[in-house]
Short mmCIF file of C-alpha atoms (C1' of nucleotides) in Angstrom, two decimals:
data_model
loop_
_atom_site.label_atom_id
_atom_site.label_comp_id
_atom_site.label_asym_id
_atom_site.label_seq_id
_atom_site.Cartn_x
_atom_site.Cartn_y
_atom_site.Cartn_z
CA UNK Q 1 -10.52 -19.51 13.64
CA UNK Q 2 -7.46 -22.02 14.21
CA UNK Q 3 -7.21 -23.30 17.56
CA UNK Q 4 -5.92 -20.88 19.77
CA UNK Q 5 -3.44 -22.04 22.41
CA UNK Q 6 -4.14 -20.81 25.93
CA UNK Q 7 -0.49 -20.23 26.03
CA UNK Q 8 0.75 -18.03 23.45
CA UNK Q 9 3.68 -17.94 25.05
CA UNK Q 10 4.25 -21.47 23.78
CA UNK Q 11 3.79 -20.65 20.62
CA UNK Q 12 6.03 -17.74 20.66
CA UNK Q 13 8.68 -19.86 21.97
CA UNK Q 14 7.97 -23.03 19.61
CA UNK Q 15 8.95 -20.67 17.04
CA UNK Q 16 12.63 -19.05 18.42
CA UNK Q 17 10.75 -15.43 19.87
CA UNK Q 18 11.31 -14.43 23.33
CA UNK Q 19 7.97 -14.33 25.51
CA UNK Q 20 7.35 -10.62 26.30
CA UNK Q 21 3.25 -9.13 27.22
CA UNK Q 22 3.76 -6.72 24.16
CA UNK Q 23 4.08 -10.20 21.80
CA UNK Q 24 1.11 -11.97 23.12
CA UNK Q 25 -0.92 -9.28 23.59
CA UNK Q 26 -0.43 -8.41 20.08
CA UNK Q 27 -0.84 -11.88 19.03
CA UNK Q 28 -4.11 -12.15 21.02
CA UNK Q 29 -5.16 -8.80 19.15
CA UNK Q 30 -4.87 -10.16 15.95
CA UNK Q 31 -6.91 -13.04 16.14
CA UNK Q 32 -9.71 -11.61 17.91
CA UNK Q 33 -9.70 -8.47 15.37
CA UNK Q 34 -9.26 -10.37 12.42
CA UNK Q 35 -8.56 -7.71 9.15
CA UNK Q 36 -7.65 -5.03 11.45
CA UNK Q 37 -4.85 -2.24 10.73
CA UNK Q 38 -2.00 -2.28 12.42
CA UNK Q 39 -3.36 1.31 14.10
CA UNK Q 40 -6.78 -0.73 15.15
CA UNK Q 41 -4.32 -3.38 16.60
CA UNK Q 42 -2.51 -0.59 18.70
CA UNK Q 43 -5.59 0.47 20.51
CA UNK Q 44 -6.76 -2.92 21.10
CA UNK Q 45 -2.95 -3.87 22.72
CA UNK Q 46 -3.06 -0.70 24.62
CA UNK Q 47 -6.68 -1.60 25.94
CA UNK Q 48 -5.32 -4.30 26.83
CA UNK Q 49 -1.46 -4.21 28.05
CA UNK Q 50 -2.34 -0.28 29.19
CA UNK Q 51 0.48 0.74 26.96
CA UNK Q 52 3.29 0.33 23.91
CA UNK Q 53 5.13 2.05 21.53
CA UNK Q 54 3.48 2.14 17.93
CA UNK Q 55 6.79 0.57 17.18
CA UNK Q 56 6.82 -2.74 19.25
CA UNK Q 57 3.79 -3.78 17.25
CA UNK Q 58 5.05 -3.07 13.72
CA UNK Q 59 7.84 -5.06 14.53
CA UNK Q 60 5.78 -8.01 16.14
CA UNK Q 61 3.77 -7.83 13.29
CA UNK Q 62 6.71 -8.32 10.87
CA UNK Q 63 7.60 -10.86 12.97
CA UNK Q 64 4.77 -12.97 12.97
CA UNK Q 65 4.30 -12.37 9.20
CA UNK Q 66 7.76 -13.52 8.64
CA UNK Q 67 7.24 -16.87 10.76
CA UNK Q 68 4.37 -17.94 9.19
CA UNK Q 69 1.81 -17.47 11.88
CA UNK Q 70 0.04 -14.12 10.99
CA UNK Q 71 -0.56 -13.09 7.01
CA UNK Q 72 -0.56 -9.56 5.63
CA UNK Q 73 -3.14 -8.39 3.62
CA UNK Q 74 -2.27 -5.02 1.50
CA UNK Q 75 -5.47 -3.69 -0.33
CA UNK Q 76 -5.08 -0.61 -2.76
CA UNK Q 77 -6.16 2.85 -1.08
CA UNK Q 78 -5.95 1.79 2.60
CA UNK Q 79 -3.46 0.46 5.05
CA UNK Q 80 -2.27 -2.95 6.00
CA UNK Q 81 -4.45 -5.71 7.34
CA UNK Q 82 -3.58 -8.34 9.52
CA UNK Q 83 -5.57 -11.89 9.90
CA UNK Q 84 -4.29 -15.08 11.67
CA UNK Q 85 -6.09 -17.34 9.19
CA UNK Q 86 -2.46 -19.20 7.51
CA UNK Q 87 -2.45 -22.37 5.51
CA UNK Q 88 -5.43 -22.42 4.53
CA UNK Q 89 -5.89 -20.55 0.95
CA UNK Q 90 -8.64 -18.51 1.44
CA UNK Q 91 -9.56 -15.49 -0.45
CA UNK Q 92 -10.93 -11.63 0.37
CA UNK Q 93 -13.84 -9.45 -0.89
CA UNK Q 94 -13.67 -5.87 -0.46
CA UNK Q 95 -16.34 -3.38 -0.57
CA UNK Q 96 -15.29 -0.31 -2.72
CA UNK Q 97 -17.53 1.71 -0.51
CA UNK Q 98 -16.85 0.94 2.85
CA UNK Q 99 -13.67 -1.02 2.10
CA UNK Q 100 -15.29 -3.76 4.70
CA UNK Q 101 -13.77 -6.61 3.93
CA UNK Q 102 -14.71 -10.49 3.85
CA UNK Q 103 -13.03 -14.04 4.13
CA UNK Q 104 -13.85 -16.21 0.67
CA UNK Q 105 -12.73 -19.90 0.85
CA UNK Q 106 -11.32 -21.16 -2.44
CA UNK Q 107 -13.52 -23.12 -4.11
CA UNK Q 108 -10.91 -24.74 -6.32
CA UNK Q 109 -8.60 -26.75 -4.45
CA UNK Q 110 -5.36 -27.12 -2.82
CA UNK Q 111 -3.08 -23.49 -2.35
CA UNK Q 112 -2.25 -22.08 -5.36
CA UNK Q 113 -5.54 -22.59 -6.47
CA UNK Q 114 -4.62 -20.77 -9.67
CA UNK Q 115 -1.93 -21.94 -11.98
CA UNK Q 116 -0.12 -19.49 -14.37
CA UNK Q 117 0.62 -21.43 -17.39
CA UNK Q 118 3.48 -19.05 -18.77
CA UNK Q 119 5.73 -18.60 -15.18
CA UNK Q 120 8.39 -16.34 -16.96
CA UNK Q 121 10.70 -19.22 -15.57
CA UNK Q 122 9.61 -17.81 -11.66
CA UNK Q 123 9.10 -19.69 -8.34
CA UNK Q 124 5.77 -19.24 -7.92
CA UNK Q 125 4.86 -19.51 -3.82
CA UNK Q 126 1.35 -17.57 -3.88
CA UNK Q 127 -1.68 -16.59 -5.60
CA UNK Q 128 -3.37 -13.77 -4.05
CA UNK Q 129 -6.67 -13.00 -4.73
CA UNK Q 130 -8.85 -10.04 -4.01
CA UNK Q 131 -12.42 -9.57 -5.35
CA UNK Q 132 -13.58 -5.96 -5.61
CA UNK Q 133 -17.51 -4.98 -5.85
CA UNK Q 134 -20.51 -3.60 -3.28
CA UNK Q 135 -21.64 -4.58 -0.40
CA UNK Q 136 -25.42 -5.00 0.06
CA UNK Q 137 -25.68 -1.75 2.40
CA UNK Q 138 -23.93 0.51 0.11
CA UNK Q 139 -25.54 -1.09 -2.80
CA UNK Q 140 -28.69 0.18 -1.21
CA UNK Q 141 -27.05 3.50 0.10
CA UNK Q 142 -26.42 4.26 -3.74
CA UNK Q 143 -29.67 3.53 -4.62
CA UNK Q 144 -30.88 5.88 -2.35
CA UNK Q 145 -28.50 8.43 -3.06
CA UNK Q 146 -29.45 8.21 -6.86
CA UNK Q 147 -33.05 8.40 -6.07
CA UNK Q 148 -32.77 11.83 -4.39
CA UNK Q 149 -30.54 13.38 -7.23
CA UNK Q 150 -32.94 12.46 -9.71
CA UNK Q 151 -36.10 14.00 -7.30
CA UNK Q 152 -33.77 16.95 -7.38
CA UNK Q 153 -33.22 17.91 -10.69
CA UNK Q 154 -36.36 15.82 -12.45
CA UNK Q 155 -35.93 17.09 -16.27
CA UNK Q 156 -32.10 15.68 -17.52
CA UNK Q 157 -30.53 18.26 -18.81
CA UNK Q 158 -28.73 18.30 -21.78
CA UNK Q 159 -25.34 19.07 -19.97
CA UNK Q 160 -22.65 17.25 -21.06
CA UNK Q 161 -20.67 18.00 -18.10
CA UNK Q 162 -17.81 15.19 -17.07
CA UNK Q 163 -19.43 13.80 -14.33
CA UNK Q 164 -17.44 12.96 -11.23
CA UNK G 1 0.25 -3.10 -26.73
CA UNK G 2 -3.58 -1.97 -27.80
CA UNK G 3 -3.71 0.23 -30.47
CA UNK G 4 -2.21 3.98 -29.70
CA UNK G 5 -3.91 6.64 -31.50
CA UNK G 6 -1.49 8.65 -32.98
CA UNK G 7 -3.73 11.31 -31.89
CA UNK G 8 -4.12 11.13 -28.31
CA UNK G 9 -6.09 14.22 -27.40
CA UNK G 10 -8.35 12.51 -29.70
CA UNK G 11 -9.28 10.35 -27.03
CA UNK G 12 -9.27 12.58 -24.33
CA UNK G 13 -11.88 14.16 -26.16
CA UNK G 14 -14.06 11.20 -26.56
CA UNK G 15 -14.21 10.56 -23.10
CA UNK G 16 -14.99 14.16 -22.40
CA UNK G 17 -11.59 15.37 -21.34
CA UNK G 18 -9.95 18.38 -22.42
CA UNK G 19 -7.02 17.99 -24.27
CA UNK G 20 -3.69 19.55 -22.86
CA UNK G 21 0.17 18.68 -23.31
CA UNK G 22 0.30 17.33 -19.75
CA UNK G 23 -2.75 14.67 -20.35
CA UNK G 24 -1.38 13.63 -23.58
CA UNK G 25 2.05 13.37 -22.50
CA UNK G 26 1.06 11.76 -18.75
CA UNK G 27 -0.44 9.07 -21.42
CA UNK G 28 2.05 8.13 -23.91
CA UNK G 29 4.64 7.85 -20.36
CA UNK G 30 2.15 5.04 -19.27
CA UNK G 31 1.56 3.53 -22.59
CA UNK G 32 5.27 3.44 -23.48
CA UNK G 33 6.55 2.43 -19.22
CA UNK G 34 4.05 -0.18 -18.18
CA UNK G 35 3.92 -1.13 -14.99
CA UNK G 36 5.59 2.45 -13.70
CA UNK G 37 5.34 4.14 -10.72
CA UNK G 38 3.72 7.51 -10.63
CA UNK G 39 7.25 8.75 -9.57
CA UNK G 40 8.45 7.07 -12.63
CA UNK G 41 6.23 8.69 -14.92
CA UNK G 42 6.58 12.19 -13.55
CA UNK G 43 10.02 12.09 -14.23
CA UNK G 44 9.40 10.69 -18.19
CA UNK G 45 7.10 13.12 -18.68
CA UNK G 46 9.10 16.17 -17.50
CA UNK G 47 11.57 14.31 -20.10
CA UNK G 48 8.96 14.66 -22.98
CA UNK G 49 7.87 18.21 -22.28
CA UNK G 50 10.03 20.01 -20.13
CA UNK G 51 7.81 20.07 -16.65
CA UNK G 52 4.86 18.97 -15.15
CA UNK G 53 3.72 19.45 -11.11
CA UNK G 54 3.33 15.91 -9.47
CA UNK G 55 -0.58 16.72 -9.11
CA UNK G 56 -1.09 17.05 -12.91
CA UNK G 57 0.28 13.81 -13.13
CA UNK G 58 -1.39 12.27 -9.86
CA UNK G 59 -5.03 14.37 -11.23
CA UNK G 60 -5.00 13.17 -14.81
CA UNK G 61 -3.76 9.34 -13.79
CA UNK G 62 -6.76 9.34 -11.06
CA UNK G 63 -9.19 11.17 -14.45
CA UNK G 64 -8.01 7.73 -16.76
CA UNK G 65 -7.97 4.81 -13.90
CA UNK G 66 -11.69 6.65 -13.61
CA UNK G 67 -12.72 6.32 -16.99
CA UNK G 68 -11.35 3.21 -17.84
CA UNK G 69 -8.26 4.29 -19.69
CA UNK G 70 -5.65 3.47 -17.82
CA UNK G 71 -5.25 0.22 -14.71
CA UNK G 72 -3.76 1.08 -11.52
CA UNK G 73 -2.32 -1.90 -9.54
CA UNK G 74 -1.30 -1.10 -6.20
CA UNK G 75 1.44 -4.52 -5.05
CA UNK G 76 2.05 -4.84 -1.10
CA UNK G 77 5.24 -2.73 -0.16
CA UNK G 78 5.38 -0.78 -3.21
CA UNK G 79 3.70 2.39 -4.79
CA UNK G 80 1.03 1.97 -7.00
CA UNK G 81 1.73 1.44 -10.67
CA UNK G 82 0.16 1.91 -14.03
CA UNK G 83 -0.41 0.25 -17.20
CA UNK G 84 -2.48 0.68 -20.17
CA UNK G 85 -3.89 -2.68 -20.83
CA UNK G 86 -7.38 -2.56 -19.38
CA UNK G 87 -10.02 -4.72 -20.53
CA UNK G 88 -8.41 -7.64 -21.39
CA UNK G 89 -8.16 -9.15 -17.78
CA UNK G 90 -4.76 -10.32 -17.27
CA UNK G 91 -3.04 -10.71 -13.91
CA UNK G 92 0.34 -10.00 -12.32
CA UNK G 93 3.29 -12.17 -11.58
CA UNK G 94 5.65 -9.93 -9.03
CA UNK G 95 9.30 -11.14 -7.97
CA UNK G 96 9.53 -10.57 -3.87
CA UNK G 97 13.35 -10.18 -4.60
CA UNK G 98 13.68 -7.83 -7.28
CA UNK G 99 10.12 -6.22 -7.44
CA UNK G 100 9.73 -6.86 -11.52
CA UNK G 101 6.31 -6.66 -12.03
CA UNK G 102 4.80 -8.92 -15.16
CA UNK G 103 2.33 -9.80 -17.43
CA UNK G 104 0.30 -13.16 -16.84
CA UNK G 105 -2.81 -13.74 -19.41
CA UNK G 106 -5.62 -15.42 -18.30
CA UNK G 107 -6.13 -19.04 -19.02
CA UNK G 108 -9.26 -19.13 -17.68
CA UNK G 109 -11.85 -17.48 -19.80
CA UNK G 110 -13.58 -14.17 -20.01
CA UNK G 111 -13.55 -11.68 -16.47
CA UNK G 112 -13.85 -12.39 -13.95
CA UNK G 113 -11.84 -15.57 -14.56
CA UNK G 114 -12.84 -16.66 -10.93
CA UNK G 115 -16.25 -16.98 -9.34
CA UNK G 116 -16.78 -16.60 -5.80
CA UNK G 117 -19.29 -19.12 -4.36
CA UNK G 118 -20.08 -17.24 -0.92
CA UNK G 119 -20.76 -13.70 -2.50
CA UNK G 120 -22.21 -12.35 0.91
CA UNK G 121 -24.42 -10.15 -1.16
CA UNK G 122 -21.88 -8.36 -3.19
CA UNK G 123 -22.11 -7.28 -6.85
CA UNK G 124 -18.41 -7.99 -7.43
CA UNK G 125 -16.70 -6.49 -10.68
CA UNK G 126 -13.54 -7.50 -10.37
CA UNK G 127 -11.20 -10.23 -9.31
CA UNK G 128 -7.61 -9.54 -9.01
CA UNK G 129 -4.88 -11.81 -8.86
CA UNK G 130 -1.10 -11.23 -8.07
CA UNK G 131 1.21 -14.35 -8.04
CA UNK G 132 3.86 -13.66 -6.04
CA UNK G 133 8.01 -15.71 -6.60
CA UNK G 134 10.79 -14.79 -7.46
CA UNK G 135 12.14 -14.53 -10.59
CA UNK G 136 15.35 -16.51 -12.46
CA UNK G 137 17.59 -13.68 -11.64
CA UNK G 138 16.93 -13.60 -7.93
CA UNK G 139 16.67 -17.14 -7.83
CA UNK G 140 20.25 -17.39 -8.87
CA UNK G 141 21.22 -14.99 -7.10
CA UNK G 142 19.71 -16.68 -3.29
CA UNK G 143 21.69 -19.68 -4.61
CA UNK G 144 24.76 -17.97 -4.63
CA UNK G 145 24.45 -16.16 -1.73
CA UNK G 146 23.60 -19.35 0.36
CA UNK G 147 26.55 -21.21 -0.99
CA UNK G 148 28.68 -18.43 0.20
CA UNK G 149 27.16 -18.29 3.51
CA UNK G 150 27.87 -22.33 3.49
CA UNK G 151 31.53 -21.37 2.85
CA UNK G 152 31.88 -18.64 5.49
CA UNK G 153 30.69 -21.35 8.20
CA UNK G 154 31.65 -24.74 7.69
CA UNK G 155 29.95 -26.39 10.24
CA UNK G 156 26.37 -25.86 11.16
CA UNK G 157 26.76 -24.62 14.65
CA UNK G 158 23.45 -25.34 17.12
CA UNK G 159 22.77 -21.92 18.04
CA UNK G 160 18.69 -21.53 17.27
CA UNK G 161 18.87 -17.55 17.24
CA UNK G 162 16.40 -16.11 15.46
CA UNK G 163 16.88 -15.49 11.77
CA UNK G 164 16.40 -11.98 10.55
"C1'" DA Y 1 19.10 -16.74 42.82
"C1'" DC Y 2 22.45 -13.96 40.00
"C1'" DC Y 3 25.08 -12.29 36.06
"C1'" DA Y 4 26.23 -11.38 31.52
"C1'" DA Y 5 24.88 -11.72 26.87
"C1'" DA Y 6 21.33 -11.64 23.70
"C1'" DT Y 7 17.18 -9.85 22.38
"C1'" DA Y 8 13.13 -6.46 22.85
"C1'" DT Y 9 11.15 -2.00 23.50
"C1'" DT Y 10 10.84 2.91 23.52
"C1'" DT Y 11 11.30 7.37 21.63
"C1'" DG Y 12 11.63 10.60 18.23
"C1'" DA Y 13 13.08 11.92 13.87
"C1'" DC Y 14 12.50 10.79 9.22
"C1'" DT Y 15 10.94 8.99 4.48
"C1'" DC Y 16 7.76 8.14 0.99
"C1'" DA Y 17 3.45 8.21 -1.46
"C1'" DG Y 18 -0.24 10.64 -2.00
"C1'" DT Y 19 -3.80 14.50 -1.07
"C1'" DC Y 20 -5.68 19.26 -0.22
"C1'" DC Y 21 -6.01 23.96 -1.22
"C1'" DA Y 22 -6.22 28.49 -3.45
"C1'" DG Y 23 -4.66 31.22 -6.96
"C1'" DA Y 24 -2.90 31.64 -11.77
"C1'" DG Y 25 -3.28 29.89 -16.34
"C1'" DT Y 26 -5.70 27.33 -20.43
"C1'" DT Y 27 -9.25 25.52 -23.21
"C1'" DC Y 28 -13.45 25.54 -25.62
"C1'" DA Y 29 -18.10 26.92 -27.20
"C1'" DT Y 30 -20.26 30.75 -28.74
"C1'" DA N 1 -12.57 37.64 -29.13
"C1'" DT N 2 -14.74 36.54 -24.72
"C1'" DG N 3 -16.06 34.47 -20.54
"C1'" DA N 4 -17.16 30.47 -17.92
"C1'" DA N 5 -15.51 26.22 -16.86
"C1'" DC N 6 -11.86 23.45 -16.39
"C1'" DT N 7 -6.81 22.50 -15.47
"C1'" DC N 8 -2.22 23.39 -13.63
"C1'" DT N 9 1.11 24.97 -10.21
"C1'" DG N 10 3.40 25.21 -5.79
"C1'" DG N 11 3.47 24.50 -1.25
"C1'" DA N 12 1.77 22.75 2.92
"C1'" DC N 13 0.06 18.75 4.88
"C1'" DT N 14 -1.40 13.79 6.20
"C1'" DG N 15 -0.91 8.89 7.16
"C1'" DA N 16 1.55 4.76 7.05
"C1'" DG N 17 5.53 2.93 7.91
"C1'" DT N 18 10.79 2.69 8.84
"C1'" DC N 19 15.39 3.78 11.06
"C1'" DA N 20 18.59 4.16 14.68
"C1'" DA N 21 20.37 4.89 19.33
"C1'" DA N 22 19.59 4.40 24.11
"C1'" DT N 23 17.27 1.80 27.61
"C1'" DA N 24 15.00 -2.21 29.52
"C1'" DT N 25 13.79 -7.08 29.72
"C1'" DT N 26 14.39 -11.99 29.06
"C1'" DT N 27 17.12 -16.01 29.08
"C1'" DG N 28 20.64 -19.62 29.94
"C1'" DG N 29 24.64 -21.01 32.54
"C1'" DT N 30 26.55 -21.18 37.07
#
DNA sequence: ACCAAATATTTGACTCAGTCCAGAGTTCAT
DNA sequence: ATGAACTCTGGACTGAGTCAAATATTTGGT
């Protein structure tokens, strides 16, 4: 985690934002919770400050994303993430079955670690990169799981059902 | 474009589907629209045959991306969108002005293209990778809009208000 | 310290993408 | 042709996020 400044007040400020408890509590939230929803980052604000509006946060948020100093992570089938790790090109792995996710550091250099030979003539300012599998425990879940169909119906029928 | 079989219920039925007008219309919309919406498609398909109910679409979109058929890429801030290259591993270049979504080919090798070092245990089957720029057209277009903001204002005042 | 202007926050309604459900309609193997 | 299994429809519903107007807070100059 990047050196966090006592005074995140100062850092609001060093970056044109009014001070206000809803911004650095939301600030704080972030970096402690790191890949939390913006919903988990409510709660923790509100555990915190006592209480705001859903809508101060988004807006912080957007903020923050928008001045550099928080990044946005949008993974298919499940709401926005938020992490206060900038700068520094790292990657995520997400676990289809529990959609936990996990920091990767690029092992291939300097941000963008991937070049696109044919750029369509684009600016190119990021390469994001998500890797998809299993995590060990629901590796082992599905094991288990498959283990107990098969004790449940030992002879394989000759279905040929589309299985789901 | 891979290969369409003239006869699409064809391979519906090969992967154990059954064969109706919606499937086979729901894929010749992707094949023909990459990279569209599922609002998008809905609305080429009701072109094709007349109508369709947004949960045919949504059911027999979910039945492909499941069997390998069809790709769904879900892009931060936008809905998720399909295409009908699969198993070639190519990537995304997206334009954060305009949204246009395209093609990038890997220049890497065989999937995945990138190996994580740290796997934390995972048995990862997919890397995905989004560039994200903006394209000529918005590029020009920022240029132009600058220079007329540079017009409108002559001299750079000192107020630091925040930028939105 | 005080005031006015600028900026933030709250509240509540609203949009958009996608899902769930139960009943009606089709498809396919026999 | 028939029936069981599968698919489609229509409508209600959810969750994530945005919009806009009114209110409150912060800030900079005096």
């Amino acid at each position: 985690m990047i050196v966090m400044h006592e005074d995140v007040g100062q850092l609001l400020r060093e970056h044109g934002l009014q001070v206000t408890a809803q911004r650095s509590a939301t600030i704080r939230a972030v970096s402690s919770h790191p890949h939390a929803t913006a919903d988990e980052l409510i709660d923790d604000v509100r555990a915190v400050i006592g209480s705001i509006s859903r809508q101060a946060v988004y807006d912080t948020l957007s903020v923050l994303v928008e001045k550099n100093l928080v990044r946005r992570i949008q993974p298919a089938g499940s709401a926005a993430r938020y992490e206060d790790r900038v700068g520094d090109n790292h990657h995520h792995l997400i676990c289809r079955g529990c959609s936990k996710m996990f920091d990767i550091d690029c092992t291939l250099g300097a941000a963008p670690c991937l070049v696109a030979d044919e750029d369509h003539g684009f600016e190119i300012d990021e390469a994001e990169v998500i890797f998809w599998g299993r995590c060990p425990s629901c590796l082992k879940a599905d094991a288990a799981e498959n283990a107990a169909k098969e004790a449940a119906r030992p002879g394989p029928s000759g279905t040929s059902r589309r299985g789901r």
